[in-house]
Amino acid sequence: MTLDTRIFILGQTDPHEVFGFCRDLLGATDQHTFSDEQDSTWSKGESFVEPTNSWAISNNPGQGLPAWLMLYYRPDAPLRTAEQAAAHDEDCNLPENAGYVEEWGPCDGKYHRRACWLTVSFDTSYGYRDERGYGCGDLHAEYVAKLGQWLDSKGVRWEWENEFTGEIHTGYSELINLASGGFEATAWFKTTVLPAIAAEAGGAR
């Protein structure tokens, strides 16, 4: 089992620049290979209502990096517009979801894929543990915080999804619920992330 944490970048951003920044977070070097190709699963439209001409940049798996990095984008266009995100796909009305419809009513779009310029995914085994004592949640909290601050410095809006809860968040305060404690104990968290959380609480974000 793995933890897949996704960051939805809402403003126009160069996907290759973002991918390069995220590779640096992972400690990837020129020895760590990756692919950049059209994502045929999304493009076929057989199972989902997805925009055509979507691409995926992905580190190749099995290279010893702490997370499998994937980034989904469309060249010179949003990955998914607000109109595309609002559209119902066949998942909304699958027979196995009949109980959901009976209890909660028709799909209200809450769990639709997000409208965004691109999506970044960090995927790490639940059993991950590094020399700092970080588990997968601590690691991803660090990645989200560092990527978020980099995007903030560029004035680009972003959101992230906690796969444990399925909830979408803006900013840094909810990262505490993703981490198991190692991340919060670091000096970097105390000197860099806590002030960002305080700024959010003060309405600066």
Short mmCIF file of C-alpha atoms in Angstrom, two decimals:
data_model
loop_
_atom_site.label_atom_id
_atom_site.label_comp_id
_atom_site.label_asym_id
_atom_site.label_seq_id
_atom_site.Cartn_x
_atom_site.Cartn_y
_atom_site.Cartn_z
CA MET A 1 0.00 0.00 0.00
CA THR A 2 1.15 3.54 -0.72
CA LEU A 3 0.33 7.09 0.25
CA ASP A 4 -0.44 9.21 -2.81
CA THR A 5 -0.44 12.93 -1.98
CA ARG A 6 -1.58 15.23 -4.77
CA ILE A 7 -0.94 18.94 -5.23
CA PHE A 8 -3.25 20.81 -7.59
CA ILE A 9 -1.54 23.85 -9.12
CA LEU A 10 -4.26 26.31 -10.06
CA GLY A 11 -2.36 29.03 -11.90
CA GLN A 12 -0.49 28.82 -15.18
CA THR A 13 2.89 27.25 -14.52
CA ASP A 14 5.61 25.59 -16.60
CA PRO A 15 5.16 21.84 -15.92
CA HIS A 16 8.80 21.04 -16.66
CA GLU A 17 10.02 23.68 -14.23
CA VAL A 18 7.72 22.28 -11.53
CA PHE A 19 8.87 18.74 -12.28
CA GLY A 20 12.51 19.80 -12.02
CA PHE A 21 11.88 21.47 -8.65
CA CYS A 22 10.12 18.35 -7.36
CA ARG A 23 12.92 16.09 -8.60
CA ASP A 24 15.33 18.21 -6.56
CA LEU A 25 13.12 17.66 -3.49
CA LEU A 26 13.53 13.91 -3.98
CA GLY A 27 17.29 14.17 -4.45
CA ALA A 28 17.06 12.95 -8.04
CA THR A 29 20.13 13.34 -10.27
CA ASP A 30 20.82 12.85 -13.97
CA GLN A 31 21.20 9.16 -13.18
CA HIS A 32 17.50 8.94 -12.28
CA THR A 33 15.53 8.53 -15.49
CA PHE A 34 12.04 9.77 -16.29
CA SER A 35 9.52 9.77 -19.13
CA ASP A 36 7.46 12.59 -20.63
CA GLU A 37 4.71 11.30 -22.87
CA GLN A 38 1.07 11.55 -23.72
CA ASP A 39 -1.03 9.74 -21.13
CA SER A 40 -3.03 7.33 -23.26
CA THR A 41 -5.19 6.17 -20.32
CA TRP A 42 -6.58 9.65 -19.79
CA SER A 43 -6.71 10.53 -23.46
CA LYS A 44 -8.79 7.55 -24.62
CA GLY A 45 -11.79 8.74 -22.65
CA GLU A 46 -12.96 5.14 -22.23
CA SER A 47 -13.58 5.38 -18.49
CA PHE A 48 -13.45 9.05 -17.57
CA VAL A 49 -14.41 12.39 -18.99
CA GLU A 50 -10.90 13.83 -19.23
CA PRO A 51 -9.43 16.50 -21.46
CA THR A 52 -7.71 15.22 -24.57
CA ASN A 53 -4.01 15.74 -25.20
CA SER A 54 -3.04 15.25 -21.54
CA TRP A 55 0.55 14.29 -20.76
CA ALA A 56 2.39 12.72 -17.84
CA ILE A 57 5.98 13.37 -16.73
CA SER A 58 7.04 10.60 -14.39
CA ASN A 59 10.19 9.36 -12.72
CA ASN A 60 10.68 5.76 -13.70
CA PRO A 61 9.92 3.51 -10.71
CA GLY A 62 12.41 1.31 -8.88
CA GLN A 63 15.27 3.82 -8.71
CA GLY A 64 15.55 4.05 -4.92
CA LEU A 65 14.02 7.52 -4.59
CA PRO A 66 11.83 8.23 -1.53
CA ALA A 67 8.70 8.85 -3.62
CA TRP A 68 7.44 8.07 -7.11
CA LEU A 69 6.96 11.50 -8.70
CA MET A 70 4.31 12.01 -11.38
CA LEU A 71 3.03 15.23 -12.93
CA TYR A 72 -0.02 15.50 -15.21
CA TYR A 73 -0.47 18.41 -17.60
CA ARG A 74 -1.61 19.59 -21.01
CA PRO A 75 0.77 21.58 -23.22
CA ASP A 76 -0.10 25.29 -23.07
CA ALA A 77 -3.50 24.70 -21.48
CA PRO A 78 -5.06 23.81 -18.13
CA LEU A 79 -5.11 20.10 -17.32
CA ARG A 80 -8.78 20.46 -16.47
CA THR A 81 -10.98 23.53 -16.81
CA ALA A 82 -13.73 24.43 -14.35
CA GLU A 83 -16.30 23.31 -16.91
CA GLN A 84 -14.59 19.93 -17.36
CA ALA A 85 -14.31 19.47 -13.60
CA ALA A 86 -18.02 20.20 -13.16
CA ALA A 87 -19.08 17.62 -15.77
CA HIS A 88 -20.34 14.29 -14.43
CA ASP A 89 -18.57 11.18 -15.65
CA GLU A 90 -19.77 7.61 -15.59
CA ASP A 91 -18.21 7.07 -12.15
CA CYS A 92 -20.99 9.26 -10.73
CA ASN A 93 -23.64 6.73 -11.73
CA LEU A 94 -21.95 3.33 -11.58
CA PRO A 95 -24.20 0.51 -10.31
CA GLU A 96 -21.92 -0.08 -7.29
CA ASN A 97 -22.59 3.51 -6.23
CA ALA A 98 -26.35 2.93 -6.06
CA GLY A 99 -26.31 2.82 -2.25
CA TYR A 100 -24.54 6.15 -2.18
CA VAL A 101 -27.18 7.68 -4.44
CA GLU A 102 -30.00 6.28 -2.30
CA GLU A 103 -28.48 7.64 0.92
CA TRP A 104 -27.02 10.93 -0.23
CA GLY A 105 -28.86 11.76 -3.43
CA PRO A 106 -27.40 12.48 -6.88
CA CYS A 107 -23.73 13.40 -7.23
CA ASP A 108 -23.16 17.02 -6.24
CA GLY A 109 -19.69 17.21 -7.78
CA LYS A 110 -17.86 17.31 -4.42
CA TYR A 111 -15.60 14.41 -5.36
CA HIS A 112 -15.02 15.32 -8.98
CA ARG A 113 -11.46 15.76 -10.21
CA ARG A 114 -10.14 19.25 -9.45
CA ALA A 115 -9.98 22.09 -11.94
CA CYS A 116 -6.28 22.93 -12.17
CA TRP A 117 -3.41 23.86 -14.47
CA LEU A 118 -1.49 20.71 -13.52
CA THR A 119 -1.38 18.01 -10.85
CA VAL A 120 1.69 16.73 -8.97
CA SER A 121 1.65 13.34 -7.27
CA PHE A 122 4.07 12.00 -4.64
CA ASP A 123 3.59 8.26 -4.01
CA THR A 124 5.43 6.50 -1.16
CA SER A 125 5.08 3.12 0.56
CA TYR A 126 3.28 3.16 3.92
CA GLY A 127 6.29 1.36 5.39
CA TYR A 128 8.74 4.14 4.45
CA ARG A 129 11.11 5.32 7.19
CA ASP A 130 14.23 7.43 6.66
CA GLU A 131 17.25 8.24 8.79
CA ARG A 132 15.44 11.24 10.28
CA GLY A 133 12.61 9.05 11.51
CA TYR A 134 10.25 10.41 8.86
CA GLY A 135 7.36 8.20 7.78
CA CYS A 136 5.54 8.64 4.47
CA GLY A 137 3.19 11.29 5.90
CA ASP A 138 6.08 13.35 7.31
CA LEU A 139 7.92 13.11 3.99
CA HIS A 140 4.91 14.24 1.98
CA ALA A 141 4.14 17.06 4.41
CA GLU A 142 7.67 18.33 3.84
CA TYR A 143 7.32 18.08 0.06
CA VAL A 144 3.96 19.87 0.06
CA ALA A 145 5.31 22.65 2.28
CA LYS A 146 8.43 23.21 0.19
CA LEU A 147 6.59 23.08 -3.12
CA GLY A 148 3.89 25.35 -1.68
CA GLN A 149 6.40 27.96 -0.56
CA TRP A 150 8.08 27.87 -3.95
CA LEU A 151 4.72 28.41 -5.65
CA ASP A 152 3.80 31.15 -3.16
CA SER A 153 7.02 32.97 -4.09
CA LYS A 154 5.79 32.97 -7.70
CA GLY A 155 2.27 34.09 -6.79
CA VAL A 156 0.76 30.79 -7.98
CA ARG A 157 -2.26 29.39 -6.11
CA TRP A 158 -2.34 25.73 -5.13
CA GLU A 159 -4.26 23.12 -3.14
CA TRP A 160 -3.35 19.68 -1.84
CA GLU A 161 -5.27 16.50 -1.07
CA ASN A 162 -4.85 14.41 2.07
CA GLU A 163 -5.41 10.87 0.78
CA PHE A 164 -6.01 9.63 4.34
CA THR A 165 -9.17 11.75 4.57
CA GLY A 166 -9.94 12.64 0.94
CA GLU A 167 -10.11 16.31 1.93
CA ILE A 168 -8.70 19.17 -0.15
CA HIS A 169 -6.78 21.92 1.66
CA THR A 170 -5.16 25.23 0.89
CA GLY A 171 -2.02 26.29 2.72
CA TYR A 172 -0.05 24.64 5.47
CA SER A 173 -2.07 24.28 8.66
CA GLU A 174 -3.58 20.88 7.84
CA LEU A 175 -0.16 19.39 7.07
CA ILE A 176 0.06 18.60 10.78
CA ASN A 177 -2.67 16.01 10.25
CA LEU A 178 -0.71 14.38 7.43
CA ALA A 179 2.54 14.09 9.39
CA SER A 180 3.12 11.58 12.19
CA GLY A 181 5.34 13.83 14.30
CA GLY A 182 8.84 13.70 12.85
CA PHE A 183 8.14 16.57 10.48
CA GLU A 184 6.74 18.76 13.25
CA ALA A 185 9.78 18.14 15.45
CA THR A 186 12.27 19.60 12.99
CA ALA A 187 13.78 23.05 13.29
CA TRP A 188 12.76 23.71 9.68
CA PHE A 189 9.10 23.14 10.52
CA LYS A 190 9.32 25.43 13.54
CA THR A 191 11.15 28.26 11.78
CA THR A 192 9.55 28.08 8.34
CA VAL A 193 6.20 26.27 8.34
CA LEU A 194 4.82 27.47 11.67
CA PRO A 195 5.22 31.14 10.65
CA ALA A 196 3.37 30.34 7.40
CA ILE A 197 0.57 28.75 9.41
CA ALA A 198 0.45 31.82 11.65
CA ALA A 199 0.25 34.05 8.56
CA GLU A 200 -2.68 31.98 7.28
CA ALA A 201 -4.46 32.36 10.61
CA GLY A 202 -3.92 36.10 10.35
CA GLY A 203 -5.54 36.19 6.93
CA ALA A 204 -2.33 36.81 4.98
CA ARG A 205 -3.00 34.00 2.52
#
